[in-house]
Amino acid sequence: MSILSSIEAGSSMVVSRRPGEQFCWLGVEELTHGYRTCDFSPVEVARELIARVRALDPMVNAIVNLDEPYVLAMAAASEARYLSGEALSAMDGVPVTIKDLSAVAGMPKRRGSLLSGSEPVAEDTPCVARMREAGAVFLAKTATPEGGCKVVTQSAVHGVTANPYDLSKTPGGSSGGAAAALALGFGPVALGSDGAGSIRIPASFTNLFGLKPGFGRVPAFPTDTDMPHSVVGPMSRTVADAAIMLDIICRPEPRDPYAWPELFELPELNDPDLSGLAIAYSPRLGCHAPLIDSEIDALVAGVVPLLEDAGGVVAAESPVWPIDPFEPFRVFWEIGCYSTVAATPHDKREILDPIIQSAGALGASRSLADHLTASEQRLKLAAASKAFFNRYHILVGPVMPVPPYSIQRNVPERFNDPDWSWCPYTYPWNLTGQPAASVPIGFTKGGLPVGVQLIGRMGREADLLRAARAIELRRPLHLRRPRWLDDRDPTRSRRIT
């Protein structure tokens, strides 16, 4: 029997039984409004959410660092600004969790690796620095597999992270800690990263919105040479919260040679009109899918009338790829893992994640010609995608071919651990560099969350946010939460199998 299931949307009968229940489901604008009106304070919210993390995180193992004095000091500084009428931004005082691949000054950066020490780092990564400048409160750091190397969230450092909608399932990865934290109400927004689907996959698996910005939209430093397709981006329960966060984290950073000079402009999200948007619907996104789930197909197809109701013009058409996107992706992935292995002292390589070791062994046999061929193939894929998006503004399709699977596995049954071929829908858009998002669209008959993927033109994150909001308004699934959170016995969820 699954523990998943959810609180019905719009229910007003939920009794507060857990720490932080007064604040944990509030969005960014609701929190900052309460701060401005003195209905509650950033310190009060931070204390309640810290208590909530301590009470609930043992169920899922999402949090890897929580420094209470650090959090409360940031909250107190925000409270003083509100009392003096000098709030810094739309995120001042807002609690945010940060995936442990990003550096936060004064906190450790373990990266899910036994090779990393527990000493604090000295400098924020640029997107974290932008949030600090905006007055956000860094509630905690969240779990990741070593170097973000898996579609699940498990590491030798922090153990296994569970899916709050069913504790026997994975929340996905590699931003699974961020996803599980959001699903449990540990703040309204989280920072994730996505090199092959690591924001969109856990968002789809945990009933969340997750946005992979276009490459260069959110500045980074130092750039990730092992996974040059990787970007950081927002995860949230609502589209509006992700948009506010994106507006903060994409502000300029002069050290990033790939950062865009154009600033992001927040779109109107109250009731977006999609008139004028040409939208393509594709159940396979032009990719070979060795796994197919009919429930997911039906839920994805059900998005089409929602977009049409908002004014979008939808046609059935798929991209035509000149080569299978898996071919160049596999080369980059294996070479990236090999570079990690090669940079690790010989006497410590055995403590690397087995997936990094096995993929790195394949990468060791790759030649310079292989890399150059993959780079050429990547350019051809980007050109094909650009031609497709000259005719369409948005492409709609699946995020994952299967719903959340067993927490005991790195990949679904029938597949080997280093193999990415079973989930072909996300990494093509890292290769092309385009923005892509996962939007909640429903649950399987077994109660497991499913997301739909929206892919947009380069530089047009605003189109994705508007389309995602149109879906959200017509299917407000972000209000459905794991039912066990409303259970008086917090141990019950561990006893259900």
Coordinates of N, CA, C and O in Angstrom, one line a residue, residues 224 279 313 335:
D224 N 31.5 25.1 -14.8 CA 31.6 23.7 -14.6 C 32.2 23.0 -15.8 O 31.4 22.8 -16.8
I279 N 2.3 26.5 -30.2 CA 2.8 25.4 -29.3 C 2.7 24.1 -30.0 O 1.7 23.7 -30.6
V313 N -2.2 28.1 -29.5 CA -2.6 27.3 -30.7 C -1.6 26.1 -30.7 O -0.4 26.3 -30.8
I335 N 33.3 11.3 -20.4 CA 34.5 12.1 -20.3 C 34.5 12.9 -19.0 O 35.6 13.0 -18.3

